[in-house]
Structures are given as C-alpha cells and as structure tokens.
Amino acid sequence: MTALIELQQLKVYFTKESGLIARLFGKEKLIKAVDNISFDIRTGEILGLVGESGSGKSTTGRAMLRLIKPTSGKILYKGKDLASLSESELRPYRRHLQIIFQNPYSSLNPRMTVGDIIAEPLLNFGAKRNKELRKQVEQLMEEVGLAPEHIDRYPHEFSGGQRQRIGIARALALRPEFIVADEPIAALDVSVQAQIINLLKELQKKLGIAFLFISHDLRAVRYISDRIAVMYLGKIVELGPAAEVYERPQHPYTQALISALPAPDPKARSERIKLRGEPPEPFFMPPGCHFHPRCPYAFDKCRSLQPTLAGKDHSVACFLSESR
C-alpha cells in the first residue's frame, strides 16, 4: 500500500501567555502539543492513535486536516504539502479530508434538520438544493443505519449513537479518501460503542477510506486498526502492526497502558505496571526522554538525550529497546 497522507517532522506549538510583562520580555510559556512527529497512513488503512488525555492526539488529527496550522513540518497528501498552502489553495483538498467529532451532542447544529446537516458539505461544494440532493442525503442516512424518513427531524430527537451516525454521514457526504475519527466513541454508551466501531470498519472495507482513529481505549483501537501509534506528551513512542503492539509492546509506556486493561479472565491477568507520579505540565517538559520521570527502567542516558523512533515495521523510541 502506498502512503495516502504523511507527516514529516510535524510540530504544533502554542504559547501560554502569563501577562503583558511576560509577553514584552519574551517569557511566554511554550507548549509543545505535537513535537517533531513523523508517520504515514496508507490508502484504505486504519491507523489507531492512542495515549493519555493531553498527549497531543486530537491536535495531531486536526493539524493533519489543517484545522490547526502547524508550527513547522510537512503534511503530504498524495505528495502535496498541505502545510504550505493558503486557505484558498487548500479548499479543493477539503472535500477529500474530513473529520468525525468526539461529541455528537455539540457537533451538530440544533437549529438544522438532519437533512440539512448532511447536505451542508454537498452544498458548500456546488450541489443544488433539489430532489436529487434529498435522495442523495437519504442514501447517506441508509448507509450509516439511519431511517431516511427521519430526514426532517432535528438532532435532539435522536439518541447519542444516532447523532454520531449523523456526524458520520456528514463526513461521508463528499466521499473523502481520509477521515480523522477524533474519539468518536468516547461520549457513547458501551453497547453503542461497538456498533459505531463496526460501522466504521464496514465503511472502510466498502469505500476504501483511510482513517486516523483517535482513542484512549486500547481494546477498541486493537479491534479496528491495522496499525497502532502510541503517543506520549507530543511524541510518538511506538508504532507498529496492531496485533504486535498490543500483544508484544516494546515501550514501557505502552506496556503500562496495556497492563492497566481489565482482563476477561482474572486468573490470566498479568501484574499491573504502576507508573510513578503524573505527566508533567506541558510547558515544563523534562530534559531527555519525556517519559523518563515515570519510567521504571530509566537510566542516565534517558535523562539527557531524546530517543528517536527506530525500527522498520515495529518502531520504538526507547534506549532500552536499543540495548536488547
């Protein structure tokens, strides 16, 4: 499979200003939300991106779609660097790159009918409001498991799972090649989560869409993804085939995440790895490896140097893996 979209040394930095005097004297606090990451997503592939809250997952997804302007680096879509384009130059690419938002309650306009919400992307790209458009919207509703006869209802008349299906239909309207699914199951009941995951997987197989599936739920990511990338404090610390990362994690952070998952059989459960302390404040990053203050295996090299992601199919950013 060829790379559909590729990040090269992507950085997204924000400044947390602490008053006029601090700004005047150049003492703003720099937050490295995404710090020099590189990976690709292949045509028709689902890449799962996992990590704790605040690790930079959503910022990465939004930067890939240019919803957030990156500080530096490249976002290559079929070889074209989206990061270098102006808003007007970017517009033709928007139809191929879409997003499913986390919260199905706040991401839908309550004053618009379901039909208008799903039709909006089509209208933005030249469709005419006629019977053909209505038929197309009804087909999209059927495709995501919604009853077409509910086209004139409003979002508040639907359940959370149904609202997320509306959001998925809206994302599918322009038949994109790449979709960022930003925590699409986090706000849903457990029973509904499985339905949405299965729907996304079916759409990927049927339409050949590539997904960046962002979640903190490792089991959901393991089920839906072809590959998994693990993120910690703005950096990718492990990347590889989903089964291999899940069953044979190499980075201590990935190992700790997986050890915290509840096991179906309590007798077969391995000992949980307890990390020390809490993640540092994003504007006070530790020197060396960002994970070393919490890592049970850290040694001197980890405290002074930053490891790079190394390895061909299963990549790890850890000095411990280098010594194995």
mmCIF file of C-alpha atoms in Angstrom:
data_model
loop_
_atom_site.group_PDB
_atom_site.id
_atom_site.type_symbol
_atom_site.label_atom_id
_atom_site.label_comp_id
_atom_site.label_asym_id
_atom_site.label_seq_id
_atom_site.Cartn_x
_atom_site.Cartn_y
_atom_site.Cartn_z
ATOM 1 C CA MET A 1 0.000 0.000 0.000
ATOM 2 C CA THR A 2 1.194 3.489 -0.836
ATOM 3 C CA ALA A 3 1.102 6.386 1.618
ATOM 4 C CA LEU A 4 -2.031 8.499 1.201
ATOM 5 C CA ILE A 5 -1.085 11.069 3.823
ATOM 6 C CA GLU A 6 2.261 11.515 5.530
ATOM 7 C CA LEU A 7 3.573 13.675 8.362
ATOM 8 C CA GLN A 8 7.199 14.726 8.248
ATOM 9 C CA GLN A 9 8.680 16.276 11.409
ATOM 10 C CA LEU A 10 5.365 17.903 12.286
ATOM 11 C CA LYS A 11 5.385 20.405 15.139
ATOM 12 C CA VAL A 12 2.431 22.236 16.671
ATOM 13 C CA TYR A 13 3.449 24.655 19.409
ATOM 14 C CA PHE A 14 1.271 27.017 21.420
ATOM 15 C CA THR A 15 2.228 29.784 23.802
ATOM 16 C CA LYS A 16 0.566 30.209 27.165
ATOM 17 C CA GLU A 17 0.912 33.880 27.892
ATOM 18 C CA SER A 18 1.168 34.882 31.547
ATOM 19 C CA GLY A 19 0.510 38.611 31.306
ATOM 20 C CA LEU A 20 1.672 41.712 29.475
ATOM 21 C CA ILE A 21 5.053 41.938 31.200
ATOM 22 C CA ALA A 22 5.869 38.326 30.333
ATOM 23 C CA ARG A 23 4.966 38.936 26.681
ATOM 24 C CA LEU A 24 7.035 42.094 26.488
ATOM 25 C CA PHE A 25 10.090 40.349 27.890
ATOM 26 C CA GLY A 26 9.606 37.185 25.842
ATOM 27 C CA LYS A 27 8.761 34.880 28.711
ATOM 28 C CA GLU A 28 5.689 33.166 27.307
ATOM 29 C CA LYS A 29 5.313 29.523 28.246
ATOM 30 C CA LEU A 30 5.768 27.296 25.186
ATOM 31 C CA ILE A 31 3.516 24.241 24.953
ATOM 32 C CA LYS A 32 4.810 21.599 22.551
ATOM 33 C CA ALA A 33 1.498 19.878 21.829
ATOM 34 C CA VAL A 34 2.964 17.950 18.884
ATOM 35 C CA ASP A 35 6.728 17.721 18.893
ATOM 36 C CA ASN A 36 8.501 16.606 15.729
ATOM 37 C CA ILE A 37 6.476 13.530 14.762
ATOM 38 C CA SER A 38 6.585 11.558 11.517
ATOM 39 C CA PHE A 39 4.347 8.748 10.262
ATOM 40 C CA ASP A 40 2.184 7.881 7.290
ATOM 41 C CA ILE A 41 -1.273 6.448 6.699
ATOM 42 C CA ARG A 42 -1.719 4.230 3.691
ATOM 43 C CA THR A 43 -4.613 4.107 1.250
ATOM 44 C CA GLY A 44 -7.568 2.301 2.849
ATOM 45 C CA GLU A 45 -5.752 1.808 6.163
ATOM 46 C CA ILE A 46 -6.962 2.475 9.704
ATOM 47 C CA LEU A 47 -4.213 3.816 11.952
ATOM 48 C CA GLY A 48 -5.133 3.911 15.635
ATOM 49 C CA LEU A 49 -3.626 6.714 17.725
ATOM 50 C CA VAL A 50 -3.693 6.139 21.491
ATOM 51 C CA GLY A 51 -2.393 7.881 24.586
ATOM 52 C CA GLU A 52 -3.499 9.631 27.756
ATOM 53 C CA SER A 53 -5.506 12.871 27.693
ATOM 54 C CA GLY A 54 -3.190 15.746 26.831
ATOM 55 C CA SER A 55 -0.774 13.627 24.816
ATOM 56 C CA GLY A 56 -1.474 15.552 21.590
ATOM 57 C CA LYS A 57 -3.713 13.063 19.765
ATOM 58 C CA SER A 58 -6.519 15.440 18.798
ATOM 59 C CA THR A 59 -4.070 18.220 17.937
ATOM 60 C CA THR A 60 -2.303 15.818 15.576
ATOM 61 C CA GLY A 61 -5.564 14.873 13.845
ATOM 62 C CA ARG A 62 -6.711 18.471 13.465
ATOM 63 C CA ALA A 63 -3.311 19.568 12.191
ATOM 64 C CA MET A 64 -3.431 16.826 9.532
ATOM 65 C CA LEU A 65 -6.630 18.406 8.213
ATOM 66 C CA ARG A 66 -5.219 21.925 8.574
ATOM 67 C CA LEU A 67 -7.918 22.804 11.125
ATOM 68 C CA ILE A 68 -4.890 23.884 13.163
ATOM 69 C CA LYS A 69 -1.955 25.472 11.385
ATOM 70 C CA PRO A 70 1.276 23.595 12.191
ATOM 71 C CA THR A 71 4.301 25.426 13.552
ATOM 72 C CA SER A 72 6.589 23.567 11.155
ATOM 73 C CA GLY A 73 6.931 20.311 9.251
ATOM 74 C CA LYS A 74 5.098 18.816 6.282
ATOM 75 C CA ILE A 75 1.660 17.272 5.774
ATOM 76 C CA LEU A 76 1.882 15.420 2.482
ATOM 77 C CA TYR A 77 -1.401 14.380 0.871
ATOM 78 C CA LYS A 78 -0.583 12.395 -2.282
ATOM 79 C CA GLY A 79 2.739 14.215 -2.316
ATOM 80 C CA LYS A 80 1.248 17.724 -1.955
ATOM 81 C CA ASP A 81 2.318 19.632 1.149
ATOM 82 C CA LEU A 82 -0.912 20.893 2.740
ATOM 83 C CA ALA A 83 1.036 22.763 5.404
ATOM 84 C CA SER A 84 2.382 25.205 2.822
ATOM 85 C CA LEU A 85 -0.977 26.064 1.206
ATOM 86 C CA SER A 86 -3.076 29.165 1.771
ATOM 87 C CA GLU A 87 -6.744 28.762 2.726
ATOM 88 C CA SER A 88 -7.887 29.354 -0.855
ATOM 89 C CA GLU A 89 -5.331 26.849 -2.217
ATOM 90 C CA LEU A 90 -6.407 24.340 0.438
ATOM 91 C CA ARG A 91 -10.128 24.472 -0.390
ATOM 92 C CA PRO A 92 -10.126 21.896 -3.258
ATOM 93 C CA TYR A 93 -8.472 19.387 -0.910
ATOM 94 C CA ARG A 94 -11.079 19.841 1.832
ATOM 95 C CA ARG A 95 -13.566 17.528 0.113
ATOM 96 C CA HIS A 96 -11.074 14.633 0.337
ATOM 97 C CA LEU A 97 -10.224 15.156 4.042
ATOM 98 C CA GLN A 98 -12.992 15.028 6.652
ATOM 99 C CA ILE A 99 -13.491 14.655 10.417
ATOM 100 C CA ILE A 100 -15.867 12.914 12.817
ATOM 101 C CA PHE A 101 -16.005 14.835 16.088
ATOM 102 C CA GLN A 102 -15.967 13.384 19.582
ATOM 103 C CA ASN A 103 -19.181 14.812 20.972
ATOM 104 C CA PRO A 104 -22.292 14.076 18.881
ATOM 105 C CA TYR A 105 -24.286 16.496 21.040
ATOM 106 C CA SER A 106 -22.206 19.643 20.480
ATOM 107 C CA SER A 107 -21.013 18.940 16.919
ATOM 108 C CA LEU A 108 -24.478 19.140 15.326
ATOM 109 C CA ASN A 109 -26.347 22.420 14.877
ATOM 110 C CA PRO A 110 -29.595 22.044 16.892
ATOM 111 C CA ARG A 111 -31.407 24.509 14.606
ATOM 112 C CA MET A 112 -30.789 22.462 11.465
ATOM 113 C CA THR A 113 -32.637 19.344 10.385
ATOM 114 C CA VAL A 114 -30.688 16.134 9.886
ATOM 115 C CA GLY A 115 -31.152 16.505 6.132
ATOM 116 C CA ASP A 116 -29.661 19.997 6.144
ATOM 117 C CA ILE A 117 -26.721 18.925 8.336
ATOM 118 C CA ILE A 118 -25.771 16.067 5.990
ATOM 119 C CA ALA A 119 -26.399 18.156 2.857
ATOM 120 C CA GLU A 120 -24.280 21.111 4.027
ATOM 121 C CA PRO A 121 -20.910 19.788 2.714
ATOM 122 C CA LEU A 122 -22.502 18.997 -0.649
ATOM 123 C CA LEU A 123 -23.994 22.491 -0.894
ATOM 124 C CA ASN A 124 -20.633 24.023 0.024
ATOM 125 C CA PHE A 125 -19.094 22.279 -2.976
ATOM 126 C CA GLY A 126 -21.665 23.256 -5.576
ATOM 127 C CA ALA A 127 -24.629 20.900 -5.169
ATOM 128 C CA LYS A 128 -28.088 22.359 -5.861
ATOM 129 C CA ARG A 129 -30.949 22.071 -3.386
ATOM 130 C CA ASN A 130 -33.329 19.799 -5.314
ATOM 131 C CA LYS A 131 -34.927 16.347 -5.253
ATOM 132 C CA GLU A 132 -31.674 14.726 -6.346
ATOM 133 C CA LEU A 133 -29.854 16.201 -3.343
ATOM 134 C CA ARG A 134 -32.569 14.975 -0.984
ATOM 135 C CA LYS A 135 -32.304 11.492 -2.466
ATOM 136 C CA GLN A 136 -28.524 11.557 -2.018
ATOM 137 C CA VAL A 137 -28.914 12.551 1.654
ATOM 138 C CA GLU A 138 -31.445 9.749 2.196
ATOM 139 C CA GLN A 139 -28.972 7.261 0.711
ATOM 140 C CA LEU A 140 -26.257 8.534 3.064
ATOM 141 C CA MET A 141 -28.612 8.079 6.012
ATOM 142 C CA GLU A 142 -29.329 4.499 4.941
ATOM 143 C CA GLU A 143 -25.599 3.863 4.546
ATOM 144 C CA VAL A 144 -24.949 4.680 8.223
ATOM 145 C CA GLY A 145 -28.013 2.872 9.577
ATOM 146 C CA LEU A 146 -30.496 5.754 9.887
ATOM 147 C CA ALA A 147 -34.092 5.702 8.651
ATOM 148 C CA PRO A 148 -34.435 8.011 5.611
ATOM 149 C CA GLU A 149 -37.957 9.011 6.702
ATOM 150 C CA HIS A 150 -36.359 10.863 9.648
ATOM 151 C CA ILE A 151 -34.617 13.314 7.319
ATOM 152 C CA ASP A 152 -36.676 16.305 8.534
ATOM 153 C CA ARG A 153 -36.132 15.671 12.243
ATOM 154 C CA TYR A 154 -33.803 17.686 14.468
ATOM 155 C CA PRO A 155 -30.734 16.395 16.388
ATOM 156 C CA HIS A 156 -32.477 16.497 19.802
ATOM 157 C CA GLU A 157 -34.915 13.845 18.546
ATOM 158 C CA PHE A 158 -32.116 11.275 18.235
ATOM 159 C CA SER A 159 -30.074 9.247 20.727
ATOM 160 C CA GLY A 160 -26.312 9.752 21.175
ATOM 161 C CA GLY A 161 -25.453 6.827 18.920
ATOM 162 C CA GLN A 162 -27.840 8.036 16.225
ATOM 163 C CA ARG A 163 -26.349 11.538 16.411
ATOM 164 C CA GLN A 164 -22.896 10.101 15.881
ATOM 165 C CA ARG A 165 -24.232 8.296 12.814
ATOM 166 C CA ILE A 166 -25.447 11.682 11.544
ATOM 167 C CA GLY A 167 -21.926 13.028 12.041
ATOM 168 C CA ILE A 168 -20.506 10.055 10.140
ATOM 169 C CA ALA A 169 -22.972 10.589 7.274
ATOM 170 C CA ARG A 170 -21.922 14.243 7.096
ATOM 171 C CA ALA A 171 -18.260 13.204 6.920
ATOM 172 C CA LEU A 172 -19.067 10.705 4.137
ATOM 173 C CA ALA A 173 -21.134 13.123 2.041
ATOM 174 C CA LEU A 174 -18.261 14.203 -0.239
ATOM 175 C CA ARG A 175 -16.821 10.676 -0.458
ATOM 176 C CA PRO A 176 -13.477 11.590 1.156
ATOM 177 C CA GLU A 177 -10.351 9.475 0.952
ATOM 178 C CA PHE A 178 -9.252 10.216 4.522
ATOM 179 C CA ILE A 179 -11.218 10.755 7.748
ATOM 180 C CA VAL A 180 -9.979 11.708 11.201
ATOM 181 C CA ALA A 181 -12.242 9.998 13.750
ATOM 182 C CA ASP A 182 -11.488 12.027 16.876
ATOM 183 C CA GLU A 183 -12.579 9.958 19.896
ATOM 184 C CA PRO A 184 -15.812 9.029 18.061
ATOM 185 C CA ILE A 185 -16.986 6.578 20.770
ATOM 186 C CA ALA A 186 -15.868 8.375 23.949
ATOM 187 C CA ALA A 187 -19.244 10.053 24.625
ATOM 188 C CA LEU A 188 -21.332 6.938 23.880
ATOM 189 C CA ASP A 189 -22.692 4.080 25.959
ATOM 190 C CA VAL A 190 -20.604 0.907 25.862
ATOM 191 C CA SER A 191 -23.258 -1.038 23.937
ATOM 192 C CA VAL A 192 -23.407 1.688 21.274
ATOM 193 C CA GLN A 193 -19.615 1.991 21.011
ATOM 194 C CA ALA A 194 -19.349 -1.466 19.424
ATOM 195 C CA GLN A 195 -21.992 -0.547 16.825
ATOM 196 C CA ILE A 196 -20.134 2.609 15.790
ATOM 197 C CA ILE A 197 -16.785 0.802 15.604
ATOM 198 C CA ASN A 198 -18.307 -1.914 13.422
ATOM 199 C CA LEU A 199 -19.907 0.734 11.200
ATOM 200 C CA LEU A 200 -16.571 2.498 10.652
ATOM 201 C CA LYS A 201 -14.887 -0.802 9.848
ATOM 202 C CA GLU A 202 -17.605 -1.684 7.345
ATOM 203 C CA LEU A 203 -17.301 1.720 5.666
ATOM 204 C CA GLN A 204 -13.541 1.329 5.430
ATOM 205 C CA LYS A 205 -13.919 -2.013 3.656
ATOM 206 C CA LYS A 206 -16.765 -0.878 1.412
ATOM 207 C CA LEU A 207 -15.445 2.545 0.394
ATOM 208 C CA GLY A 208 -11.679 2.141 0.855
ATOM 209 C CA ILE A 209 -11.455 5.173 3.156
ATOM 210 C CA ALA A 210 -8.336 5.648 5.262
ATOM 211 C CA PHE A 211 -8.917 6.579 8.907
ATOM 212 C CA LEU A 212 -6.936 8.062 11.754
ATOM 213 C CA PHE A 213 -8.851 6.556 14.676
ATOM 214 C CA ILE A 214 -8.065 8.521 17.837
ATOM 215 C CA SER A 215 -8.947 6.955 21.180
ATOM 216 C CA HIS A 216 -7.703 6.259 24.682
ATOM 217 C CA ASP A 217 -9.437 2.856 24.567
ATOM 218 C CA LEU A 218 -6.726 0.387 23.587
ATOM 219 C CA ARG A 219 -9.114 -2.513 23.117
ATOM 220 C CA ALA A 220 -11.240 -0.558 20.638
ATOM 221 C CA VAL A 221 -8.101 0.562 18.803
ATOM 222 C CA ARG A 222 -6.784 -3.001 18.697
ATOM 223 C CA TYR A 223 -10.059 -4.239 17.162
ATOM 224 C CA ILE A 224 -10.460 -1.612 14.444
ATOM 225 C CA SER A 225 -6.873 -0.706 13.495
ATOM 226 C CA ASP A 226 -4.391 -2.119 11.025
ATOM 227 C CA ARG A 227 -1.543 -0.331 12.835
ATOM 228 C CA ILE A 228 -1.276 1.433 16.185
ATOM 229 C CA ALA A 229 0.706 4.546 17.093
ATOM 230 C CA VAL A 230 1.213 5.324 20.795
ATOM 231 C CA MET A 231 1.644 8.973 21.766
ATOM 232 C CA TYR A 232 3.060 10.490 24.945
ATOM 233 C CA LEU A 233 3.484 14.231 25.574
ATOM 234 C CA GLY A 234 3.576 15.205 21.908
ATOM 235 C CA LYS A 235 5.783 12.369 20.666
ATOM 236 C CA ILE A 236 5.156 9.004 19.017
ATOM 237 C CA VAL A 237 6.832 6.435 21.265
ATOM 238 C CA GLU A 238 5.750 3.242 19.479
ATOM 239 C CA LEU A 239 4.304 2.397 16.070
ATOM 240 C CA GLY A 240 3.614 -0.963 14.500
ATOM 241 C CA PRO A 241 1.068 -3.603 13.429
ATOM 242 C CA ALA A 242 -1.921 -3.586 15.784
ATOM 243 C CA ALA A 243 -1.611 -7.199 16.950
ATOM 244 C CA GLU A 244 2.111 -6.883 17.570
ATOM 245 C CA VAL A 245 1.914 -3.620 19.506
ATOM 246 C CA TYR A 246 -0.961 -4.947 21.607
ATOM 247 C CA GLU A 247 0.470 -8.392 22.305
ATOM 248 C CA ARG A 248 4.205 -7.576 22.380
ATOM 249 C CA PRO A 249 4.541 -3.911 23.417
ATOM 250 C CA GLN A 250 8.132 -2.668 23.439
ATOM 251 C CA HIS A 251 7.931 0.776 25.028
ATOM 252 C CA PRO A 252 7.478 0.919 28.841
ATOM 253 C CA TYR A 253 4.611 3.392 28.417
ATOM 254 C CA THR A 254 2.731 1.057 26.042
ATOM 255 C CA GLN A 255 3.377 -1.831 28.419
ATOM 256 C CA ALA A 256 1.889 0.166 31.290
ATOM 257 C CA LEU A 257 -1.203 1.124 29.265
ATOM 258 C CA ILE A 258 -1.879 -2.473 28.279
ATOM 259 C CA SER A 259 -1.222 -3.825 31.776
ATOM 260 C CA ALA A 260 -3.954 -1.493 33.110
ATOM 261 C CA LEU A 261 -6.642 -3.065 30.903
ATOM 262 C CA PRO A 262 -9.119 -5.335 32.719
ATOM 263 C CA ALA A 263 -8.662 -8.986 31.750
ATOM 264 C CA PRO A 264 -11.654 -11.229 30.889
ATOM 265 C CA ASP A 265 -10.067 -13.990 32.975
ATOM 266 C CA PRO A 266 -8.798 -12.626 36.337
ATOM 267 C CA LYS A 267 -6.516 -15.670 36.768
ATOM 268 C CA ALA A 268 -4.746 -14.919 33.479
ATOM 269 C CA ARG A 269 -4.223 -11.260 34.273
ATOM 270 C CA SER A 270 -0.613 -10.148 34.393
ATOM 271 C CA GLU A 271 0.716 -7.854 37.105
ATOM 272 C CA ARG A 272 -0.155 -4.212 36.543
ATOM 273 C CA ILE A 273 2.729 -1.829 35.877
ATOM 274 C CA LYS A 274 2.293 1.207 38.121
ATOM 275 C CA LEU A 275 3.878 4.376 36.793
ATOM 276 C CA ARG A 276 5.454 6.898 39.125
ATOM 277 C CA GLY A 277 3.854 10.307 39.532
ATOM 278 C CA GLU A 278 1.798 12.211 36.994
ATOM 279 C CA PRO A 279 2.601 13.526 33.489
ATOM 280 C CA PRO A 280 4.478 16.836 33.760
ATOM 281 C CA GLU A 281 2.935 20.176 32.870
ATOM 282 C CA PRO A 282 3.167 20.608 29.064
ATOM 283 C CA PHE A 283 5.212 23.812 29.395
ATOM 284 C CA PHE A 284 7.714 22.218 31.814
ATOM 285 C CA MET A 285 8.918 19.233 29.800
ATOM 286 C CA PRO A 286 11.723 17.218 31.361
ATOM 287 C CA PRO A 287 15.054 17.015 29.526
ATOM 288 C CA GLY A 288 15.894 13.852 27.632
ATOM 289 C CA CYS A 289 13.134 11.295 27.165
ATOM 290 C CA HIS A 290 9.803 12.854 28.155
ATOM 291 C CA PHE A 291 8.765 9.608 29.830
ATOM 292 C CA HIS A 292 11.860 9.089 31.995
ATOM 293 C CA PRO A 293 10.474 10.630 35.252
ATOM 294 C CA ARG A 294 7.746 7.959 35.288
ATOM 295 C CA CYS A 295 9.648 5.073 33.691
ATOM 296 C CA PRO A 296 10.629 2.128 35.948
ATOM 297 C CA TYR A 297 13.615 1.340 33.689
ATOM 298 C CA ALA A 298 15.109 4.829 33.176
ATOM 299 C CA PHE A 299 18.890 5.215 33.326
ATOM 300 C CA ASP A 300 21.323 8.127 32.867
ATOM 301 C CA LYS A 301 21.104 8.296 29.073
ATOM 302 C CA CYS A 302 17.299 8.670 29.264
ATOM 303 C CA ARG A 303 17.645 11.780 31.422
ATOM 304 C CA SER A 304 19.863 13.692 28.987
ATOM 305 C CA LEU A 305 19.055 12.506 25.426
ATOM 306 C CA GLN A 306 15.831 12.116 23.471
ATOM 307 C CA PRO A 307 15.382 8.717 21.794
ATOM 308 C CA THR A 308 14.208 8.650 18.181
ATOM 309 C CA LEU A 309 11.641 6.301 16.685
ATOM 310 C CA ALA A 310 13.671 3.392 15.310
ATOM 311 C CA GLY A 311 12.766 0.137 13.609
ATOM 312 C CA LYS A 312 11.289 -0.883 10.276
ATOM 313 C CA ASP A 313 7.844 -2.456 10.807
ATOM 314 C CA HIS A 314 7.597 -2.112 14.586
ATOM 315 C CA SER A 315 9.249 1.159 15.664
ATOM 316 C CA VAL A 316 10.071 2.190 19.238
ATOM 317 C CA ALA A 317 11.542 5.373 20.710
ATOM 318 C CA CYS A 318 13.354 3.910 23.705
ATOM 319 C CA PHE A 319 17.020 3.446 24.627
ATOM 320 C CA LEU A 320 16.112 0.264 26.499
ATOM 321 C CA SER A 321 14.985 -1.397 23.264
ATOM 322 C CA GLU A 322 18.287 -0.468 21.638
ATOM 323 C CA SER A 323 20.210 -2.396 24.292
ATOM 324 C CA ARG A 324 18.159 -5.561 23.955
#
